[in-house]
Tab-separated table of C-alpha atoms in Angstrom:
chain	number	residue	atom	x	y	z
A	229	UNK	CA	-9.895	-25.580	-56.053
A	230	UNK	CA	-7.270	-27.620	-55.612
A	231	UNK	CA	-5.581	-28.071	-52.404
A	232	UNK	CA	-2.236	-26.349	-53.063
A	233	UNK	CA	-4.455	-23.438	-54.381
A	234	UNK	CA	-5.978	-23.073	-51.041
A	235	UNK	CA	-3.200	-23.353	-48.969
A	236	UNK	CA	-2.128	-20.381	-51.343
A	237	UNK	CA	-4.205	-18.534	-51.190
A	238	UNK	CA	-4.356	-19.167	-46.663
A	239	UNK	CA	-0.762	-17.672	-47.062
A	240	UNK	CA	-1.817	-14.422	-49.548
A	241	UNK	CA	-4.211	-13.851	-47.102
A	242	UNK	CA	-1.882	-14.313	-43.443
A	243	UNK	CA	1.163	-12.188	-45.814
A	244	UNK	CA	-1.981	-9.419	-46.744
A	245	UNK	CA	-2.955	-9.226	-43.266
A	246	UNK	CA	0.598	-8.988	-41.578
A	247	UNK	CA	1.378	-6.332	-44.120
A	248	UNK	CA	-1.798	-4.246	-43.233
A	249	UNK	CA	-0.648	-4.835	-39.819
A	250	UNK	CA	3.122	-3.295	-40.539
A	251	UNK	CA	1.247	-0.545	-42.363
A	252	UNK	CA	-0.397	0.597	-39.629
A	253	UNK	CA	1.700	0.153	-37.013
A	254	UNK	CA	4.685	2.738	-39.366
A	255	UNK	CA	2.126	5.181	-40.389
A	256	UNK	CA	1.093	5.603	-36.481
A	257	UNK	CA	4.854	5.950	-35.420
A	258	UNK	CA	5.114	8.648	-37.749
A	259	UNK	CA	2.095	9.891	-36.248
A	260	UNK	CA	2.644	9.970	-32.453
A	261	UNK	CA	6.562	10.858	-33.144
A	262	UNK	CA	7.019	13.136	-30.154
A	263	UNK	CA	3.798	11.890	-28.093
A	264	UNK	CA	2.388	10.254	-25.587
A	265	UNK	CA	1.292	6.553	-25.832
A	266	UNK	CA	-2.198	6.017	-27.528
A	267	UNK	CA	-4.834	5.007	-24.983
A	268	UNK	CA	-2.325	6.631	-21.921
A	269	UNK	CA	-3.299	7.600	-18.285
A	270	UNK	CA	-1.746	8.890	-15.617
A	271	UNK	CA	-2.871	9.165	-12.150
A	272	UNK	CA	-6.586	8.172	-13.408
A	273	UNK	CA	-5.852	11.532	-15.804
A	274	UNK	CA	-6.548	11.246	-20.024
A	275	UNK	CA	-2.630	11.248	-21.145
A	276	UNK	CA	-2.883	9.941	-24.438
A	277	UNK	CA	-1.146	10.912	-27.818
A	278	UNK	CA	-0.661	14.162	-26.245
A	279	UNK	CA	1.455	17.062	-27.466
A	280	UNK	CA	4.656	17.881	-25.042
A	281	UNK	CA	2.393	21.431	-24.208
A	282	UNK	CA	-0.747	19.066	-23.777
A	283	UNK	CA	1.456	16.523	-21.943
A	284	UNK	CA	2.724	19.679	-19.377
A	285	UNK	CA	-0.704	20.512	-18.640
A	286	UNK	CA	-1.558	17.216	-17.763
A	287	UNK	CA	1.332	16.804	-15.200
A	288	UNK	CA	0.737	20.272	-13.365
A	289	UNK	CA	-2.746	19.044	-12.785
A	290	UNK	CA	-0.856	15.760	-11.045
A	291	UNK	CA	1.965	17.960	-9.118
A	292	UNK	CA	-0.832	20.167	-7.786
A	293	UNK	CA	-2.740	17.177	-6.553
A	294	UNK	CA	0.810	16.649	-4.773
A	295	UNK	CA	0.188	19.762	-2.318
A	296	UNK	CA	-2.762	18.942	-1.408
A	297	UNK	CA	-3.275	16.712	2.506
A	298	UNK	CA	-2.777	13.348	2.073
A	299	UNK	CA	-5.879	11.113	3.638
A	300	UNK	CA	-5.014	8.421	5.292
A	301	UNK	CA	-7.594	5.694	6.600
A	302	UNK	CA	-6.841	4.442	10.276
A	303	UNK	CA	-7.970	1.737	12.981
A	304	UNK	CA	-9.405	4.924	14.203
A	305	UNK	CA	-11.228	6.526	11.513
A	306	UNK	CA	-9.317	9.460	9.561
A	307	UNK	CA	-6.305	11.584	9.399
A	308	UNK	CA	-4.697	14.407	7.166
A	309	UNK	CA	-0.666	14.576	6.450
A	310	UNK	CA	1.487	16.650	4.180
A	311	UNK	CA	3.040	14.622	1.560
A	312	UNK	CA	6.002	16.083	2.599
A	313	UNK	CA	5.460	14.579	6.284
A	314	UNK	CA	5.274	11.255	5.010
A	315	UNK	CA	8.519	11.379	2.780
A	316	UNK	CA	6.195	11.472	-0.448
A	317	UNK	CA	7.506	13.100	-3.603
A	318	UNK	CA	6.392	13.646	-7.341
A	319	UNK	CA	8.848	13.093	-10.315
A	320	UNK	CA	7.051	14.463	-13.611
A	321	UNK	CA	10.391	14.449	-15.763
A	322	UNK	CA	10.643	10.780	-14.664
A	323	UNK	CA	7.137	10.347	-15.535
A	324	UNK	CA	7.282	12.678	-18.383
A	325	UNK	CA	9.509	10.261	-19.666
A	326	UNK	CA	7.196	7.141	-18.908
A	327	UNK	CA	4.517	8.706	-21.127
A	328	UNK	CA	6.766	9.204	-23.996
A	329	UNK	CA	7.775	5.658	-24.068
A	330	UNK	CA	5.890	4.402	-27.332
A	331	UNK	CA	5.166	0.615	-27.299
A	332	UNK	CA	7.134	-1.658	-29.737
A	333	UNK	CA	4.337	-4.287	-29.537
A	334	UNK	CA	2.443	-4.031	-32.414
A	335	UNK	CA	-0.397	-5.528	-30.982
A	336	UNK	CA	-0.707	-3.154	-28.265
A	337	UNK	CA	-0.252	0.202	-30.755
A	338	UNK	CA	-3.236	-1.396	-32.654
A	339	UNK	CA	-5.573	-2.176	-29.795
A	340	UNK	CA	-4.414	1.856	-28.893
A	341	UNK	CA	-5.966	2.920	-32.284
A	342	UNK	CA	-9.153	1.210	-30.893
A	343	UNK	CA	-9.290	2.598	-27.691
A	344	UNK	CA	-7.458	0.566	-25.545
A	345	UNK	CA	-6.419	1.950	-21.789
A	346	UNK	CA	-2.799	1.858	-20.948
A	347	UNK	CA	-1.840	3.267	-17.444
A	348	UNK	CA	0.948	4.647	-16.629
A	349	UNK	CA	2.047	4.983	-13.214
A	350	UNK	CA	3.328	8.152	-11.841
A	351	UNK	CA	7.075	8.233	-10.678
A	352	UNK	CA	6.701	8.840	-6.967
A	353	UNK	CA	9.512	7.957	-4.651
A	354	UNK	CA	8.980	7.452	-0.579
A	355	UNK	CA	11.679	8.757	1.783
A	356	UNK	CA	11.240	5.893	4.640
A	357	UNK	CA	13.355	8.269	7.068
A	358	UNK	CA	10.353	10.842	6.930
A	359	UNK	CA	7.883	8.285	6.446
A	360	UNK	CA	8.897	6.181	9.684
A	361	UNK	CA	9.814	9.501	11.980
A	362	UNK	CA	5.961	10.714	10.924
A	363	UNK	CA	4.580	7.468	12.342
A	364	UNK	CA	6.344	7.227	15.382
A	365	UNK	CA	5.736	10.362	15.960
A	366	UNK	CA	1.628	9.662	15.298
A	367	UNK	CA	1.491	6.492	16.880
A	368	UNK	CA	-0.986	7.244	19.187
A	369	UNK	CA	-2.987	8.336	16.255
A	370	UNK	CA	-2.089	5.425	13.795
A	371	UNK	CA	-1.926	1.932	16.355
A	372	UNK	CA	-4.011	0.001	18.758
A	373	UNK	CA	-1.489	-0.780	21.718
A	374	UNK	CA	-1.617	-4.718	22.994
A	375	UNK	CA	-2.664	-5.131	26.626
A	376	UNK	CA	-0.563	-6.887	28.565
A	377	UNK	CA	-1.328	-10.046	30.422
A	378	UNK	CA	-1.429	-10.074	33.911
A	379	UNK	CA	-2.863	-11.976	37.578
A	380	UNK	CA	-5.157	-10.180	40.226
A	381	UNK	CA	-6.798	-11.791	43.039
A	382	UNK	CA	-10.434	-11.438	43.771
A	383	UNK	CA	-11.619	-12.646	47.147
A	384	UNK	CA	-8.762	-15.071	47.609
A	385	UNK	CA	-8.651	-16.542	44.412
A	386	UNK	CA	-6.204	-16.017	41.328
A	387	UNK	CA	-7.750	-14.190	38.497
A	388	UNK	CA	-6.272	-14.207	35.156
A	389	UNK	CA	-6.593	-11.201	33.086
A	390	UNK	CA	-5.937	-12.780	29.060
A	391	UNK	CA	-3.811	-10.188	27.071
A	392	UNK	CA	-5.171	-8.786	23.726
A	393	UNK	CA	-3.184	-8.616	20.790
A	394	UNK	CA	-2.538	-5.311	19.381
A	395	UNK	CA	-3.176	-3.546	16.279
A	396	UNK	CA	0.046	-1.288	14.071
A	397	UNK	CA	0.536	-0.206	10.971
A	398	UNK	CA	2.570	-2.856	8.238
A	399	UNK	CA	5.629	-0.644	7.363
A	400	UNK	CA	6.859	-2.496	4.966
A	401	UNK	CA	3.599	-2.576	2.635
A	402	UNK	CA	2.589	1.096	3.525
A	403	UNK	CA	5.111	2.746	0.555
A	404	UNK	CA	3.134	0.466	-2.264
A	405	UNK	CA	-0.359	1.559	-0.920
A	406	UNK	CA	1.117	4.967	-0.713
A	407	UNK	CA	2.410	5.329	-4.632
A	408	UNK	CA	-0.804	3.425	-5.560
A	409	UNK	CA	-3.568	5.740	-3.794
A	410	UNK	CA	-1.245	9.124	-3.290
A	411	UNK	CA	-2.573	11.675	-6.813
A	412	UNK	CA	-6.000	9.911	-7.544
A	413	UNK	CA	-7.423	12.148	-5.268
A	414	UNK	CA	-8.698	9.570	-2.715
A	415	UNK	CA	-8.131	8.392	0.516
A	416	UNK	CA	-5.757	5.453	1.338
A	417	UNK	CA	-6.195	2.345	3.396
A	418	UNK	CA	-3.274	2.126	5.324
A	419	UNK	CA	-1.954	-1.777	5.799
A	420	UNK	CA	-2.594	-2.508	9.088
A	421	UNK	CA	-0.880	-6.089	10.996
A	422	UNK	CA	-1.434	-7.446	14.514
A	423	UNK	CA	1.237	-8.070	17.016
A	424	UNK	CA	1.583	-10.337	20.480
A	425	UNK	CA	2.299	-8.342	23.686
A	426	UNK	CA	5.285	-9.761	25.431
A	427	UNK	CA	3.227	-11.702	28.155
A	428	UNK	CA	1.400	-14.494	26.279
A	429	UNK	CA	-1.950	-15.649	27.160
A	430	UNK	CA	-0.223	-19.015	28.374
A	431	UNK	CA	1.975	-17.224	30.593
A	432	UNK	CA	-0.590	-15.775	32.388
A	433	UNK	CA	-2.803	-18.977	32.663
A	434	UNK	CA	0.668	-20.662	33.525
A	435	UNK	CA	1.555	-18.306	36.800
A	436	UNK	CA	-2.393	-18.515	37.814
A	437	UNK	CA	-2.688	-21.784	38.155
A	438	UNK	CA	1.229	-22.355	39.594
A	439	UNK	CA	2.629	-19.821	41.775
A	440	UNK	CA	-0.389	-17.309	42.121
A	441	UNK	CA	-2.425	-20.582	43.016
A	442	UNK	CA	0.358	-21.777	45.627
A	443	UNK	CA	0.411	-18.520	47.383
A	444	UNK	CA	-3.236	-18.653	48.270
A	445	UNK	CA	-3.292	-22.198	48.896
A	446	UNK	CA	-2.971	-21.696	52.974
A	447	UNK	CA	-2.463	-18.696	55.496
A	448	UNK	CA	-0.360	-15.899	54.621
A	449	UNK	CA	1.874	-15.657	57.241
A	450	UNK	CA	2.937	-11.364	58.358
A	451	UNK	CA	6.123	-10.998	60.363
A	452	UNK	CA	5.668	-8.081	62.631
A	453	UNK	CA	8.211	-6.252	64.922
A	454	UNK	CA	9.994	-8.524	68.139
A	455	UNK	CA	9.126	-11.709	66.557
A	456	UNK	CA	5.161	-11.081	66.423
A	457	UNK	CA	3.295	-13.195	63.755
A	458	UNK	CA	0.103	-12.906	62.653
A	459	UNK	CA	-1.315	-15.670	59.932
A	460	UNK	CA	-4.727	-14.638	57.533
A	461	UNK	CA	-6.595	-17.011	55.498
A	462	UNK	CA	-6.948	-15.959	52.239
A	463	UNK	CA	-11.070	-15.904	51.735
């Protein structure tokens, strides 16, 4: 075979294959006209090439999981909250509408007539205002409050007591955990971040060894009534 015959017959075969692959791809739109994506999940729920009645059924088993107590893991163990408490809310149209959205991709319609998992992520939208007045209102519950620096003395001698950072709950990453975790049916990590207290450990080291030092250096001196003095020796 000459070499112009094989590089014809390289082309027949590319031209054969991208036609199979056209085939395929219009017969299936004709098939899921009106359906979900192949291979579609929602909320770790089956969701594929469903009918809009099969698709229905699927999302009241999702909005019923959304009046159920939302568990949230703490610094101190567990705790249960209304989705409505923490601003949480379900959109199936929204999602509805997700489902329907057949891929254009050719390659990912094929690798759905195979089996392939596509998830689709529930519409859920977080009301901060709620979210943030439910965890001021729990923070107790929620945080680990720093503990301030300070100096005692002990026997005549400055003592410093080292503050400790504390522990409180990353607003600004909570919503993402909250969509991710919220209607699987499981609990969710909240994202946690440290924070300084307002006296730093320096500080504290700073006024033992200076002023708190200095005071105790030599007799403490009491005024007392018609000039009286009195002087103690700090032991």
């Amino acid at each position: 075979m000459s070499r112009w015959s094989s590089v014809r017959v390289g082309t027949y075969a590319v031209l054969g294959i991208l036609f199979a692959g056209i085939l395929v791809v219009g017969i299936d739109l004709l098939v899921t006209h009106g359906k979900t994506t192949r291979g579609a999940t929602v909320a770790g729920l089956d969701a594929g090439n469903l009918s809009p009645t099969k698709t229905r059924e699927v999302l009241n088993r999702v909005a019923a999981r959304a009046e159920k107590p939302v568990t949230l893991v703490t610094p101190h163990g567990e705790a249960k909250l209304g989705a409505k408490d923490l601003g949480l809310a379900f959109d199936a149209e929204a999602t509805l509408e997700r489902l329907r959205d057949q891929p254009n991709n050719p390659l990912r319609r094929i690798a759905g007539l195979f089996g392939a998992e596509y998830r689709v992520d529930p519409v859920i939208t977080v009301d901060r205002k709620k979210l943030d007045a439910t965890l001021d209102a729990k923070r107790k519950e929620f945080e680990l409050s720093a503990i301030e620096g300070a100096v005692h003395f002990y026997k005549g001698k400055p003592v410093a007591d080292l503050p400790t950072a504390g522990q409180r709950i990353a607003r600004d990453e909570l919503p993402a955990a909250l969509r991710a975790g919220w209607l699987r049916e499981r609990p969710i990590t909240m994202p946690t971040e440290k924070f300084a207290p307002t006296v730093s450990a320096e500080t504290v080291r700073t006024t033992r060894d200076g002023p708190a030092a200095t005071a105790m250096a030599g007799p403490i001196v009491l005024n007392g009534r018609e000039g009286a003095k009195r002087s103690i020796t700090p032991t």
